[in-house]
Coordinates of C-alpha atoms and ligand atoms in Angstrom, one line a residue:
X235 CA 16.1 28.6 6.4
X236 CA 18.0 27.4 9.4
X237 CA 19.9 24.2 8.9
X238 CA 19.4 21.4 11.8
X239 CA 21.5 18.8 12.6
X240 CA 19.6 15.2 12.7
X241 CA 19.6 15.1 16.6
X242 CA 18.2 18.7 16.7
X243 CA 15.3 17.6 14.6
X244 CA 14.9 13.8 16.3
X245 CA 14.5 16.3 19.6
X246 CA 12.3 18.5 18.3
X247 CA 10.0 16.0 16.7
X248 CA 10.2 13.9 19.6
X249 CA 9.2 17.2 21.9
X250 CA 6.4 18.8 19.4
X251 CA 5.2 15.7 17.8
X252 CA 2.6 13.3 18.7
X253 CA 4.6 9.8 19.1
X254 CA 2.2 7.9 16.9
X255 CA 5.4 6.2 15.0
X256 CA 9.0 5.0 15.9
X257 CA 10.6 6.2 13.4
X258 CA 14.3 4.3 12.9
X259 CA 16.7 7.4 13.9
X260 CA 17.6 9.2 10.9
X261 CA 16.7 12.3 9.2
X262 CA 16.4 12.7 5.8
X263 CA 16.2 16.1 3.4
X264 CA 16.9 15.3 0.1
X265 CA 16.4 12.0 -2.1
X266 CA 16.4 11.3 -5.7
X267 CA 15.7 7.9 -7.3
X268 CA 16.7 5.0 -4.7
X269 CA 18.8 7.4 -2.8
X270 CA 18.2 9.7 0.2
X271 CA 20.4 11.7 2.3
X272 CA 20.4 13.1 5.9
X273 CA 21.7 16.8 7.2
X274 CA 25.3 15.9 7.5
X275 CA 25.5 14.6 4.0
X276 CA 24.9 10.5 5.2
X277 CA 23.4 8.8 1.8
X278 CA 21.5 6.1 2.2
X279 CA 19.5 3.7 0.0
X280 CA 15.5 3.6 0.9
X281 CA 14.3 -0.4 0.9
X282 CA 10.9 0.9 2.5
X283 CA 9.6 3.6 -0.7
X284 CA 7.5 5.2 2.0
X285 CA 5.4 1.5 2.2
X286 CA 5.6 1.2 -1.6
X287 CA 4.7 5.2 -2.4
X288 CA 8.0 5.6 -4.0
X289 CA 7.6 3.0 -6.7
X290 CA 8.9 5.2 -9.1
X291 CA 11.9 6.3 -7.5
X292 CA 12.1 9.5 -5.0
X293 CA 11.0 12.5 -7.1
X294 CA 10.9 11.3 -10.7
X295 CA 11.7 14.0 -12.9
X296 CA 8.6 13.5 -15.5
X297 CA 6.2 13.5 -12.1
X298 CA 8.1 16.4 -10.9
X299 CA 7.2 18.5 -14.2
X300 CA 3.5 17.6 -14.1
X301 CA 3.4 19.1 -10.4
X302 CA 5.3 22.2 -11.3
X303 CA 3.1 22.7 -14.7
X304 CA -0.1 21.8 -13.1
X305 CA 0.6 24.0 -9.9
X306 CA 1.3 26.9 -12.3
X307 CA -2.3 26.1 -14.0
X308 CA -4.8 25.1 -11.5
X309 CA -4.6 23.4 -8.2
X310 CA -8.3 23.0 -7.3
X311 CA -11.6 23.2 -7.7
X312 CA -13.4 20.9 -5.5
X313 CA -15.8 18.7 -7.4
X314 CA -18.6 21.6 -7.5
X315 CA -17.4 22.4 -11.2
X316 CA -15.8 20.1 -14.1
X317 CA -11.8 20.6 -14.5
X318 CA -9.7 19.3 -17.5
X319 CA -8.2 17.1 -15.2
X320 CA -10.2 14.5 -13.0
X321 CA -12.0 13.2 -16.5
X322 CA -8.8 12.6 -17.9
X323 CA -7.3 10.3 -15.0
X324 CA -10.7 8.9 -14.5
X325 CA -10.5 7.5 -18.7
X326 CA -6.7 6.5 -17.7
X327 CA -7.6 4.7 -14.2
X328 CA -10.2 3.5 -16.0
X329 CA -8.5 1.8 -18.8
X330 CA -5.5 0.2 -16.6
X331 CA -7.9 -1.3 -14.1
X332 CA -10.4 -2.6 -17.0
X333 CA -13.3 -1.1 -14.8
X334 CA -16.2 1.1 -16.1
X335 CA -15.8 4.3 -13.3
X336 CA -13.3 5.8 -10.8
X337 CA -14.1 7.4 -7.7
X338 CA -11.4 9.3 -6.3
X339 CA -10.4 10.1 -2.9
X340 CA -6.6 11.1 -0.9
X341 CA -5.9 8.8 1.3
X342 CA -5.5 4.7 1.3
X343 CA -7.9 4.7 3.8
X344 CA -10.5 7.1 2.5
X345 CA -10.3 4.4 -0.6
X346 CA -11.2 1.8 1.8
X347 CA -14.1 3.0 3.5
X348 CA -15.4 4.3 -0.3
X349 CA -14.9 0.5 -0.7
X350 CA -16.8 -0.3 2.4
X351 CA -19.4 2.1 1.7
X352 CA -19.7 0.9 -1.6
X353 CA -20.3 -2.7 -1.2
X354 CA -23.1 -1.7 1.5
X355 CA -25.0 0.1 -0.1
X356 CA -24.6 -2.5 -3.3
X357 CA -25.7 -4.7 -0.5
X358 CA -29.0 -2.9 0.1
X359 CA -29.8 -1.5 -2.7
X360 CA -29.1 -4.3 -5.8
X361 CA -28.6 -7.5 -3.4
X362 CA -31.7 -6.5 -1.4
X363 CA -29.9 -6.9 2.2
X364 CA -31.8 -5.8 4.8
X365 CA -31.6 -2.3 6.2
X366 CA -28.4 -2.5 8.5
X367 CA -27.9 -6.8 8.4
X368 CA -24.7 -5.4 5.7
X369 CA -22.1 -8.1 7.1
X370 CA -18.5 -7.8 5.0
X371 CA -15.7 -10.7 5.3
X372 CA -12.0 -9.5 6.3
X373 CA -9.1 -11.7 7.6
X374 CA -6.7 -11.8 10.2
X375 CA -3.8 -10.3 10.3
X376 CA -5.6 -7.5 7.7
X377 CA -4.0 -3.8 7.2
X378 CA -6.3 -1.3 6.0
X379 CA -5.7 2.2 7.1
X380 CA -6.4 3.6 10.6
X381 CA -10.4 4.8 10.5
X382 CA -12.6 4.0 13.5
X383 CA -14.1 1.8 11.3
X384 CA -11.2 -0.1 9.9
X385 CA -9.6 -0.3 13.2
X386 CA -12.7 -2.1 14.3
X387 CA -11.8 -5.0 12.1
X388 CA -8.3 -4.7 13.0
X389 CA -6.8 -7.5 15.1
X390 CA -3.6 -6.0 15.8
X391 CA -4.1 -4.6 19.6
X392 CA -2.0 -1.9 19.3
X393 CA -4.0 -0.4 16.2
X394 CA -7.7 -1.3 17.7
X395 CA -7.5 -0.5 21.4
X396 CA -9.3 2.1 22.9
X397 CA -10.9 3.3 20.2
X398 CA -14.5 1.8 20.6
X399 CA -17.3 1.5 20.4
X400 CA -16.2 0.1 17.0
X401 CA -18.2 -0.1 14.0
X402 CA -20.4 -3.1 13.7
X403 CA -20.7 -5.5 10.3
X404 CA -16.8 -7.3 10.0
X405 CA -16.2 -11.1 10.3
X406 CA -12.7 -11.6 10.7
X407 CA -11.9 -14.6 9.3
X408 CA -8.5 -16.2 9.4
X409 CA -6.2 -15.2 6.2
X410 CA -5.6 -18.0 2.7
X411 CA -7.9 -20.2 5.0
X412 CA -11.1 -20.9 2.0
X413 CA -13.0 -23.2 4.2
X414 CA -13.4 -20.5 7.0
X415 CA -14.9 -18.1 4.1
X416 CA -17.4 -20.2 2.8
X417 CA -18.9 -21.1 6.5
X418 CA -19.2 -17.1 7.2
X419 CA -21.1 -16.3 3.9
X420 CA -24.5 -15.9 4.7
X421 CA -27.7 -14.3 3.1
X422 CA -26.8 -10.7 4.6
X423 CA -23.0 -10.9 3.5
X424 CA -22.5 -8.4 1.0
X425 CA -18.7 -8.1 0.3
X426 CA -15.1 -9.8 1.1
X427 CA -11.9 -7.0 1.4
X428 CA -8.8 -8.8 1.0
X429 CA -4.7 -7.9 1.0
X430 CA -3.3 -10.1 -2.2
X431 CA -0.3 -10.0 -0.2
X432 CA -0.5 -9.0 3.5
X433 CA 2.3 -6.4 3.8
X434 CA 1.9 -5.2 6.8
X435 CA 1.2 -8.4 8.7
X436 CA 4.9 -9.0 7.5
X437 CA 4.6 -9.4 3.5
X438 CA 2.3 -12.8 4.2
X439 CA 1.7 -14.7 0.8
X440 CA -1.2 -17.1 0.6
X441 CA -1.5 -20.2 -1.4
X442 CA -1.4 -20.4 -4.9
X443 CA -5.6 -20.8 -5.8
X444 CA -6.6 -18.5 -2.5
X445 CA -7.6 -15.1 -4.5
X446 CA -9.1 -17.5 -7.1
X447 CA -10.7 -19.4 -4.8
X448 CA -12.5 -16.1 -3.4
X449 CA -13.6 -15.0 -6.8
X450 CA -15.7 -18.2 -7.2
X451 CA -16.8 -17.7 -3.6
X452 CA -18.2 -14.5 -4.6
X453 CA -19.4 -15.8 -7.3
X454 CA -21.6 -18.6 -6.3
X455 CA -23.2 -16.3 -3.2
X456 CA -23.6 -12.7 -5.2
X457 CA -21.0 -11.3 -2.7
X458 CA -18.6 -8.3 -4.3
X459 CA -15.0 -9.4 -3.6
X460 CA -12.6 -6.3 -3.3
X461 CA -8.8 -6.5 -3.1
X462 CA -7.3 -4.0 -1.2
X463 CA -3.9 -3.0 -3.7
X464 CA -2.5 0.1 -2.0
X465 CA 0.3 -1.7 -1.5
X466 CA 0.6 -4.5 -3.5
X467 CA -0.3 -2.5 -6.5
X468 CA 1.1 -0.8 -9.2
X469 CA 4.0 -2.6 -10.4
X470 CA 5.2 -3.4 -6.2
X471 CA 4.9 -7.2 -7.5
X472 CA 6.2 -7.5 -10.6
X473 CA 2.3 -7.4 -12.5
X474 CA 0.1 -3.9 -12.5
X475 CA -1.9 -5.4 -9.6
X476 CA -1.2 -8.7 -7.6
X477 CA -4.5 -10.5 -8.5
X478 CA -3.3 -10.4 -12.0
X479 CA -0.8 -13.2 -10.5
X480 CA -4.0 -15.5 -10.1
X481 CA -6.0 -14.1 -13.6
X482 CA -8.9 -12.9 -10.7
X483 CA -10.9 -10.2 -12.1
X484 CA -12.4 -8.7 -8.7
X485 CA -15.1 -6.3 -8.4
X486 CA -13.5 -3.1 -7.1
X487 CA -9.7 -2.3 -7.3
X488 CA -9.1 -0.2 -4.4
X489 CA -5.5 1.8 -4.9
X490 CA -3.5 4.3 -2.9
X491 CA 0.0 5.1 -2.3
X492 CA 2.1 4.8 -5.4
X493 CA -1.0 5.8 -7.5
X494 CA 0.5 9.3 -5.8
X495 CA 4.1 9.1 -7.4
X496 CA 5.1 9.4 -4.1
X497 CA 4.6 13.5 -4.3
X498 CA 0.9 13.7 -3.2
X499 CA -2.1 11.3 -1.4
X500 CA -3.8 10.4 -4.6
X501 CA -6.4 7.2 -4.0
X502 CA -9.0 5.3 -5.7
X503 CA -11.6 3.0 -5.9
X504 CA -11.9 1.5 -9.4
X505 CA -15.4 -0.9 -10.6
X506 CA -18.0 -1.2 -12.9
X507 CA -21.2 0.6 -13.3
X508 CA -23.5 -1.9 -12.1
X509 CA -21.4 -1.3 -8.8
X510 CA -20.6 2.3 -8.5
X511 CA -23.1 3.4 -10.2
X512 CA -24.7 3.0 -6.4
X513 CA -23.5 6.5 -5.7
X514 CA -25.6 9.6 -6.2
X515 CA -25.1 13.2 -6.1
X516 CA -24.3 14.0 -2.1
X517 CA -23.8 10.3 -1.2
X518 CA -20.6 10.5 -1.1
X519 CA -17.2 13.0 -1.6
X520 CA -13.9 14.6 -1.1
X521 CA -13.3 18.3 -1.3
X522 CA -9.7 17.4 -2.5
X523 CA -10.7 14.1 -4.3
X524 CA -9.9 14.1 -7.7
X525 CA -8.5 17.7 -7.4
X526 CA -6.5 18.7 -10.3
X527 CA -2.9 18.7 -9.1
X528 CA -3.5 15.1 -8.0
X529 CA -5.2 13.9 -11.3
X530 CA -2.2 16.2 -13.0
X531 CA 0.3 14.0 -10.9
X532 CA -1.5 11.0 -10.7
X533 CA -1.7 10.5 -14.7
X534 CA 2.0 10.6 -15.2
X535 CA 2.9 8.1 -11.9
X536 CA 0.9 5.6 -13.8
X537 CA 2.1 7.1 -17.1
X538 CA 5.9 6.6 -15.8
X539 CA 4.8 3.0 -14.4
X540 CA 3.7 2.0 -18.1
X541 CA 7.1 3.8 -19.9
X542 CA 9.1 2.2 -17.9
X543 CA 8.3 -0.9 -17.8
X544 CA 8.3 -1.1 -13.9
X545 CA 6.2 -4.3 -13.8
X546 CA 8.9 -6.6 -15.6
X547 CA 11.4 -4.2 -13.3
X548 CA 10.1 -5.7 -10.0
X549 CA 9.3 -9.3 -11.7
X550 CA 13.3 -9.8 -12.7
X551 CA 14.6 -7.7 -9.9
X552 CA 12.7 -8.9 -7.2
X553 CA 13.4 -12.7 -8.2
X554 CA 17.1 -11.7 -8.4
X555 CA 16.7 -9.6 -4.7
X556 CA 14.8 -12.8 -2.9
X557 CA 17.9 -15.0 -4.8
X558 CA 20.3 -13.1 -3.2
X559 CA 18.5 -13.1 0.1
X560 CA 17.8 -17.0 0.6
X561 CA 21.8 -17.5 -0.6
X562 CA 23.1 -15.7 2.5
X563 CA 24.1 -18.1 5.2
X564 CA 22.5 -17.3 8.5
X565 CA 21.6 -18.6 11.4
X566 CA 19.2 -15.6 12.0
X567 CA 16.7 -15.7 9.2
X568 CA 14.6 -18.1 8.8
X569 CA 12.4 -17.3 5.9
X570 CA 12.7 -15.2 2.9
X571 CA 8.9 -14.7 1.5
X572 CA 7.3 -12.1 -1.1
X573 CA 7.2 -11.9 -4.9
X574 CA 8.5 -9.4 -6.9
X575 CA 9.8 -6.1 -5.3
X576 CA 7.9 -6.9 -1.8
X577 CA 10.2 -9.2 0.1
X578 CA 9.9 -9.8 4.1
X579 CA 12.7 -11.7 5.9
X580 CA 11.7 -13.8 8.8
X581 CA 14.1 -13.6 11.6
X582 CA 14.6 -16.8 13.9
X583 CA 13.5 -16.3 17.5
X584 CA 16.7 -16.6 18.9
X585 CA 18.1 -13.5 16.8
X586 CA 16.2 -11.3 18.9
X587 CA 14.2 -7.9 18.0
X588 CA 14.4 -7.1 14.2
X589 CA 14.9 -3.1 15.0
X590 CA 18.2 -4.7 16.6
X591 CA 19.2 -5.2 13.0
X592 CA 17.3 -2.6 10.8
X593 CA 19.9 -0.3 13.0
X594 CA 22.6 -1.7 11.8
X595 CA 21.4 -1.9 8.5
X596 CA 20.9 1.8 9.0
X597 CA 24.7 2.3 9.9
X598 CA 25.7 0.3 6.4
X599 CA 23.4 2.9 4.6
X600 CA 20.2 1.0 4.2
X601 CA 17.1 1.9 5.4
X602 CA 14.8 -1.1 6.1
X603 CA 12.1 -1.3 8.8
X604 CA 10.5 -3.5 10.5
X605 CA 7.1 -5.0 10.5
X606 CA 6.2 -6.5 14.2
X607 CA 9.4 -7.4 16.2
X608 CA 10.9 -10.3 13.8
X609 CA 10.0 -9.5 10.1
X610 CA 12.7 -6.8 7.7
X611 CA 10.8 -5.8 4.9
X612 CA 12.7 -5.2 1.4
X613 CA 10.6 -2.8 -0.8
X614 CA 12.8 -0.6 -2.4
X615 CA 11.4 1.8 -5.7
X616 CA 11.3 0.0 -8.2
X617 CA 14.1 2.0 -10.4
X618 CA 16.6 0.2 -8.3
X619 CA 19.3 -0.9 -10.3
X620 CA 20.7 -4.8 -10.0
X621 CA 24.3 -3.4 -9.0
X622 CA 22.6 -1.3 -6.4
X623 CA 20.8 -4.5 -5.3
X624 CA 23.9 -6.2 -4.7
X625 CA 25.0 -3.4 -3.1
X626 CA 22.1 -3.9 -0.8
X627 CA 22.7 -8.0 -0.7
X628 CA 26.3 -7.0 0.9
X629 CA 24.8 -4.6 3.8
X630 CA 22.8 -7.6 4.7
X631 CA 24.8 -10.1 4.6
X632 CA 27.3 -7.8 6.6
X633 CA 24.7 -7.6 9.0
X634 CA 22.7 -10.8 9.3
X635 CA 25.0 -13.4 7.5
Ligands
PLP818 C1 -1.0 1.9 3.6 C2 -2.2 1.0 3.4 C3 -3.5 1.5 3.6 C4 -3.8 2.8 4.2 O1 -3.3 3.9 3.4 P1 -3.2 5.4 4.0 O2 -2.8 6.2 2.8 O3 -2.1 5.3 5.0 O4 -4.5 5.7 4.6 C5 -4.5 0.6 3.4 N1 -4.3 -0.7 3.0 C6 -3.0 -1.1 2.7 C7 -2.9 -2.5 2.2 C8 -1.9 -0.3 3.0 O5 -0.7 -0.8 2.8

């Protein structure tokens, strides 16, 4: 194969492909673990994990082997016939989420609108809704993939515009604001979709009692409440899923991402019978949901997650990290925020555009990126080391102390 240099392949890219990201300029071909390295041999340390796909670490070696065995058995089948794979990382999925049934999908998104269809046709068909009235709660602020439909609940201009008409049946509500929920419940409301921890928005924490506070919400109005843990899940905050922080038990788990190993789009929506079991034959699908190489893969990401301990990994690490952070002197941040292995760092105003500094972190060999023009994010995979972290802690405070 011919070799490129990085500005060959920034060109090209920037010629052939549609400019739907801004990617910070570098190019990377090879990575193992925490570490990735451009053409010319550059290493760097990744402190994005492909927006917490990489938990495990670039191409762990035990995922690795259940590709390359399961590609040499059976790759797919579509969901017209049984394999020996999809029951097996249903019973898994099922047991770590404490839900009854899995419904698979590929992408985060995909999970969210099974999540959205889901709690509408709940809605209709066990609530007693009537026929279109459906009405779901979302917040400000929200990330939740890039369908027409979940851009039409999308506040973020850039994301929504342009794109109508949008998909009716969203009240946006503003984000850890309880008082704003309870006056949009109403008779036809039939589910609320929340972020534990909005990542996107810039790693946004709520209050302490918010997620709670939703559960009883729920409760008291027979309303489904469904956290959205493509990000914040698996491990990323230092428990298996972030409402485990608040000891919320919602109604559907929806994952993504990391549930992948970071080697294939592997997602899922994770509740109990009395809510899936909504579904019939030819209600809903995926030609590639549940295939076997994702199940195959799938089983040992969460399989690695559990060996490894990666939950009490981010926990110590990430309170060590966000230590480190709010120690370094700076007239430029103004707020360290996350928990766990999620950390955003709020620059001041007067420090200017964030990608300002995500360059230069570039330069010292980390590779942050920014959310909006004034928030770094710090999510490395969660097999980063402590000496690698103060390795990390140095670049920064380099950069921004
Ligand atoms: C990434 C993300 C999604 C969308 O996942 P895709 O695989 O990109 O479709 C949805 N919700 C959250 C919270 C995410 O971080």
């Amino acid at each position: 194969m011919t070799r490129y240099s990085s500005e060959e392949l920034m060109d090209m890219e920037q010629q052939y492909g549609a400019h739907n990201y801004h990617p910070l300029e570098v190019v990377i071909t090879k990575a193992e673990g925490v570490w990735v390295e451009d053409p010319e041999g550059r290493r760097y340390m990744d402190m994005l994990s492909a927006y917490s796909a990489v938990n495990q670490g670039h191409r762990h070696p035990r995922i690795i082997k259940a590709l390359k065995d399961q590609a040499d058995e059976l790759t797919l089948t579509s969901r017209a016939f049984y394999s020996d794979r999809w029951p097996l990382f249903a019973k898994k999925l099922s047991e770590l989420t404490g839900k009854d049934m899995i419904l698979p999908m590929n992408t985060g998104a995909e999970a969210v609108e099974t999540a959205i269809k889901t709690m509408r046709k709940w809605g209709y068909l066990v609530k007693g809704v009537e026929k279109d009235k459906a009405e779901i709660i979302v917040f400000e602020d929200n990330f939740h993939g890039r369908t027409v439909t979940i851009v039409s609940f999308s506040v973020d201009p850039i994301a929504r515009d342009n794109y109508g008409p949008y998909t009716p049946g969203f009240v946006v509500v503003p984000y850890d604001d309880l008082e704003a929920v309870m006056k949009a419940v109403n008779k036809n409301t039939v589910g609320i979709l929340v972020e534990p921890i909005q990542g996107e928005a810039g790693v946004a924490v709520p209050s302490e009692g918010f997620l709670k506070g939703l559960e009883e919400i729920a409760r008291e109005n027979n309303v489904l409440l469904a956290v959205d843990e493509i990000q914040t899940g698996l491990c990323r905050t230092g428990k298996t899923f972030a409402f485990q922080h608040e000891g919320v038990d919602p109604d559907l788990i929806i994952m993504g991402k990391a549930l992948g190993g970071g080697v294939f789009p592997v997602s899922a929506v994770a509740a109990d019978k009395e809510v899936l079991g909504v579904f019939q034959p030819g209600s809903h699908g995926s030609t590639f949901g549940g295939n076997p190489l994702a199940c195959a893969v799938a089983i040992e990401a969460l399989d690695v997650l559990i060996d490894e301990k990666m939950s009490e990994r981010a926990s110590e690490l990430g309170a060590y990290f966000m230590e480190g952070l709010k120690a370094i002197k700076s007239s430029k941040i103004k707020q360290v925020r996350g928990k766990g292995l999620l950390i955003g760092v709020v620059l001041e105003e007067s420090a200017g555009k964030a990608r300002k500094y995500t360059t230069a972190l570039k330069e010292k060999g980390l590779l942050c990126k920014e959310t909006h023009d004034w928030i770094i994010r710090f999510a490395p995979p969660l097999v980063i080391t402590r000496e690698e972290i103060d390795k990390a802690l140095e670049a920064v405070r380099e950069v921004l102390g």
